[in-house]
Amino acid sequence: QVQLVQSGGGLVQPGGSLRLSCAASDVTLDSYAVIWKRQAPGQGREGISCVSARDTTALYSNSVKGRFTVSRDNAKNTVHLQMNDLKPEDTGVYYCAADVKPGRTCDSDHFTRWYDSWGQGAQVTVSS
């Protein structure tokens, strides 16, 4: 398993921005696709973003496309999720996950798979 540590999150007003980070210490995170999922109260985890190994492609769910951007900072072995124009329906706990195998390109299946390696989660609350 890959050890992932998340940071970021918090309370923001509608229309505001937040950035989440997901760092690894025991593997080169750029070698793995990294997936972001979120879980609203009483609901299952929804896949919202995936960045491929070697940063070749990125996918977004329709619910966040155009507002969220995923990026890698390889010098810090970190993946960021920049979230802009946040809405109350974006409220939930956000998790990053590392793909089970290195070197893969994101596809729609990455949004529904379960993973072995997860960050600890970060609460995002969008409210006025």
PDB file of C-alpha atoms in Angstrom, residues 9-128:
ATOM      1  CA  GLY A   9     -10.059  21.648   3.256  1.00  0.00           C
ATOM      2  CA  GLY A  10     -12.140  23.801   5.536  1.00  0.00           C
ATOM      3  CA  LEU A  11     -15.126  26.117   5.458  1.00  0.00           C
ATOM      4  CA  VAL A  12     -15.705  28.410   2.504  1.00  0.00           C
ATOM      5  CA  GLN A  13     -18.573  30.529   1.217  1.00  0.00           C
ATOM      6  CA  PRO A  14     -20.295  29.670  -2.060  1.00  0.00           C
ATOM      7  CA  GLY A  15     -18.193  30.856  -4.979  1.00  0.00           C
ATOM      8  CA  GLY A  16     -14.997  30.519  -2.982  1.00  0.00           C
ATOM      9  CA  SER A  17     -11.946  28.359  -3.558  1.00  0.00           C
ATOM     10  CA  LEU A  18      -9.977  25.731  -1.681  1.00  0.00           C
ATOM     11  CA  ARG A  19      -7.003  23.554  -2.481  1.00  0.00           C
ATOM     12  CA  LEU A  20      -6.533  20.006  -1.290  1.00  0.00           C
ATOM     13  CA  SER A  21      -3.192  18.229  -1.296  1.00  0.00           C
ATOM     14  CA  CYS A  22      -2.261  14.563  -1.245  1.00  0.00           C
ATOM     15  CA  ALA A  23       1.349  13.659  -0.470  1.00  0.00           C
ATOM     16  CA  ALA A  24       3.190  10.353  -0.513  1.00  0.00           C
ATOM     17  CA  SER A  25       6.377   9.550   1.369  1.00  0.00           C
ATOM     18  CA  ASP A  26       7.138   5.960   0.466  1.00  0.00           C
ATOM     19  CA  VAL A  27       6.680   5.844  -3.330  1.00  0.00           C
ATOM     20  CA  THR A  28       7.097   8.173  -6.295  1.00  0.00           C
ATOM     21  CA  LEU A  29       3.538   9.365  -6.605  1.00  0.00           C
ATOM     22  CA  ASP A  30       4.025  10.387 -10.246  1.00  0.00           C
ATOM     23  CA  SER A  31       4.242   6.675 -11.065  1.00  0.00           C
ATOM     24  CA  TYR A  32       0.626   6.145 -10.005  1.00  0.00           C
ATOM     25  CA  ALA A  33      -2.698   7.435 -11.172  1.00  0.00           C
ATOM     26  CA  VAL A  34      -4.235   9.410  -8.315  1.00  0.00           C
ATOM     27  CA  ILE A  35      -7.967   9.539  -7.846  1.00  0.00           C
ATOM     28  CA  TRP A  36     -10.040  12.014  -5.862  1.00  0.00           C
ATOM     29  CA  LYS A  37     -13.360  10.955  -4.422  1.00  0.00           C
ATOM     30  CA  ARG A  38     -15.796  12.706  -2.131  1.00  0.00           C
ATOM     31  CA  GLN A  39     -18.472  11.533   0.229  1.00  0.00           C
ATOM     32  CA  ALA A  40     -21.471  13.641   1.149  1.00  0.00           C
ATOM     33  CA  PRO A  41     -23.330  12.863   4.379  1.00  0.00           C
ATOM     34  CA  GLY A  42     -25.320   9.671   4.031  1.00  0.00           C
ATOM     35  CA  GLN A  43     -23.982   8.895   0.564  1.00  0.00           C
ATOM     36  CA  GLY A  44     -21.321   6.708  -0.992  1.00  0.00           C
ATOM     37  CA  ARG A  45     -17.987   7.907  -2.363  1.00  0.00           C
ATOM     38  CA  GLU A  46     -18.231   9.703  -5.680  1.00  0.00           C
ATOM     39  CA  GLY A  47     -15.248   9.725  -8.011  1.00  0.00           C
ATOM     40  CA  ILE A  48     -14.604  13.272  -9.188  1.00  0.00           C
ATOM     41  CA  SER A  49     -11.095  13.432 -10.629  1.00  0.00           C
ATOM     42  CA  CYS A  50      -8.272  11.246 -11.807  1.00  0.00           C
ATOM     43  CA  VAL A  51      -4.784  12.198 -12.976  1.00  0.00           C
ATOM     44  CA  SER A  52      -2.886   9.558 -14.896  1.00  0.00           C
ATOM     45  CA  ALA A  53       0.551   8.268 -14.066  1.00  0.00           C
ATOM     46  CA  ARG A  54       3.216  10.579 -15.506  1.00  0.00           C
ATOM     47  CA  ASP A  55       0.584  13.346 -15.630  1.00  0.00           C
ATOM     48  CA  THR A  56      -0.439  12.423 -19.158  1.00  0.00           C
ATOM     49  CA  THR A  57      -4.172  12.954 -18.808  1.00  0.00           C
ATOM     50  CA  ALA A  58      -6.766  14.066 -16.291  1.00  0.00           C
ATOM     51  CA  LEU A  59     -10.442  13.203 -16.044  1.00  0.00           C
ATOM     52  CA  TYR A  60     -13.232  14.978 -14.201  1.00  0.00           C
ATOM     53  CA  SER A  61     -16.791  14.098 -13.345  1.00  0.00           C
ATOM     54  CA  ASN A  62     -19.517  16.244 -14.850  1.00  0.00           C
ATOM     55  CA  SER A  63     -20.279  17.605 -11.392  1.00  0.00           C
ATOM     56  CA  VAL A  64     -16.879  19.342 -11.096  1.00  0.00           C
ATOM     57  CA  LYS A  65     -15.699  19.755 -14.685  1.00  0.00           C
ATOM     58  CA  GLY A  66     -14.668  23.323 -15.400  1.00  0.00           C
ATOM     59  CA  ARG A  67     -14.389  24.192 -11.699  1.00  0.00           C
ATOM     60  CA  PHE A  68     -11.822  21.738 -10.303  1.00  0.00           C
ATOM     61  CA  THR A  69      -8.280  21.195 -11.557  1.00  0.00           C
ATOM     62  CA  VAL A  70      -5.899  18.425 -10.572  1.00  0.00           C
ATOM     63  CA  SER A  71      -2.149  18.909 -10.812  1.00  0.00           C
ATOM     64  CA  ARG A  72       1.089  17.285  -9.722  1.00  0.00           C
ATOM     65  CA  ASP A  73       4.023  18.812  -7.879  1.00  0.00           C
ATOM     66  CA  ASN A  74       6.642  16.138  -8.391  1.00  0.00           C
ATOM     67  CA  ALA A  75       9.277  18.035  -6.448  1.00  0.00           C
ATOM     68  CA  LYS A  76       7.049  17.597  -3.384  1.00  0.00           C
ATOM     69  CA  ASN A  77       5.692  14.187  -4.410  1.00  0.00           C
ATOM     70  CA  THR A  78       2.230  15.684  -4.111  1.00  0.00           C
ATOM     71  CA  VAL A  79      -1.008  15.918  -6.071  1.00  0.00           C
ATOM     72  CA  HIS A  80      -3.220  18.987  -5.645  1.00  0.00           C
ATOM     73  CA  LEU A  81      -6.924  19.441  -6.275  1.00  0.00           C
ATOM     74  CA  GLN A  82      -7.754  23.104  -6.862  1.00  0.00           C
ATOM     75  CA  MET A  83     -11.450  23.712  -6.312  1.00  0.00           C
ATOM     76  CA  ASN A  84     -12.964  26.954  -7.588  1.00  0.00           C
ATOM     77  CA  ASP A  85     -16.505  28.319  -7.674  1.00  0.00           C
ATOM     78  CA  LEU A  86     -17.490  26.011  -4.855  1.00  0.00           C
ATOM     79  CA  LYS A  87     -21.164  25.240  -4.310  1.00  0.00           C
ATOM     80  CA  PRO A  88     -23.045  23.954  -1.260  1.00  0.00           C
ATOM     81  CA  GLU A  89     -23.459  20.601  -3.003  1.00  0.00           C
ATOM     82  CA  ASP A  90     -19.663  20.237  -3.007  1.00  0.00           C
ATOM     83  CA  THR A  91     -19.797  19.766   0.766  1.00  0.00           C
ATOM     84  CA  GLY A  92     -18.391  16.469   1.955  1.00  0.00           C
ATOM     85  CA  VAL A  93     -15.281  14.578   2.930  1.00  0.00           C
ATOM     86  CA  TYR A  94     -12.701  14.452   0.172  1.00  0.00           C
ATOM     87  CA  TYR A  95     -10.318  11.529  -0.208  1.00  0.00           C
ATOM     88  CA  CYS A  96      -7.350  10.880  -2.441  1.00  0.00           C
ATOM     89  CA  ALA A  97      -6.388   7.375  -3.471  1.00  0.00           C
ATOM     90  CA  ALA A  98      -3.496   5.808  -5.325  1.00  0.00           C
ATOM     91  CA  ASP A  99      -4.131   3.330  -8.107  1.00  0.00           C
ATOM     92  CA  VAL A 100      -3.481  -0.296  -7.276  1.00  0.00           C
ATOM     93  CA  LYS A 101      -0.882  -0.612 -10.034  1.00  0.00           C
ATOM     94  CA  PRO A 102       1.676   1.928 -11.250  1.00  0.00           C
ATOM     95  CA  GLY A 103       1.819   3.345 -14.739  1.00  0.00           C
ATOM     96  CA  ARG A 104      -1.867   3.406 -15.669  1.00  0.00           C
ATOM     97  CA  THR A 105      -3.867   5.958 -17.606  1.00  0.00           C
ATOM     98  CA  CYS A 106      -7.130   7.153 -16.102  1.00  0.00           C
ATOM     99  CA  ASP A 107     -10.387   5.915 -17.523  1.00  0.00           C
ATOM    100  CA  SER A 108     -13.967   6.043 -16.315  1.00  0.00           C
ATOM    101  CA  ASP A 109     -13.493   2.844 -14.321  1.00  0.00           C
ATOM    102  CA  HIS A 110     -11.105   4.697 -12.021  1.00  0.00           C
ATOM    103  CA  PHE A 111     -14.077   6.655 -10.676  1.00  0.00           C
ATOM    104  CA  THR A 112     -15.878   3.529  -9.481  1.00  0.00           C
ATOM    105  CA  ARG A 113     -13.073   1.239  -8.333  1.00  0.00           C
ATOM    106  CA  TRP A 114     -12.195   0.740  -4.681  1.00  0.00           C
ATOM    107  CA  TYR A 115      -8.565   1.263  -3.729  1.00  0.00           C
ATOM    108  CA  ASP A 116      -6.235  -0.067  -1.080  1.00  0.00           C
ATOM    109  CA  SER A 117      -4.392   3.194  -0.462  1.00  0.00           C
ATOM    110  CA  TRP A 118      -6.335   6.204   0.789  1.00  0.00           C
ATOM    111  CA  GLY A 119      -5.598   9.508   2.387  1.00  0.00           C
ATOM    112  CA  GLN A 120      -7.199  10.224   5.730  1.00  0.00           C
ATOM    113  CA  GLY A 121      -9.857  12.502   4.234  1.00  0.00           C
ATOM    114  CA  ALA A 122     -10.464  16.248   4.409  1.00  0.00           C
ATOM    115  CA  GLN A 123     -13.712  17.972   5.287  1.00  0.00           C
ATOM    116  CA  VAL A 124     -14.921  20.593   2.818  1.00  0.00           C
ATOM    117  CA  THR A 125     -17.921  22.659   3.859  1.00  0.00           C
ATOM    118  CA  VAL A 126     -19.453  25.198   1.501  1.00  0.00           C
ATOM    119  CA  SER A 127     -21.913  27.404   3.324  1.00  0.00           C
ATOM    120  CA  SER A 128     -22.833  31.037   3.741  1.00  0.00           C
TER     121      SER A 128
END
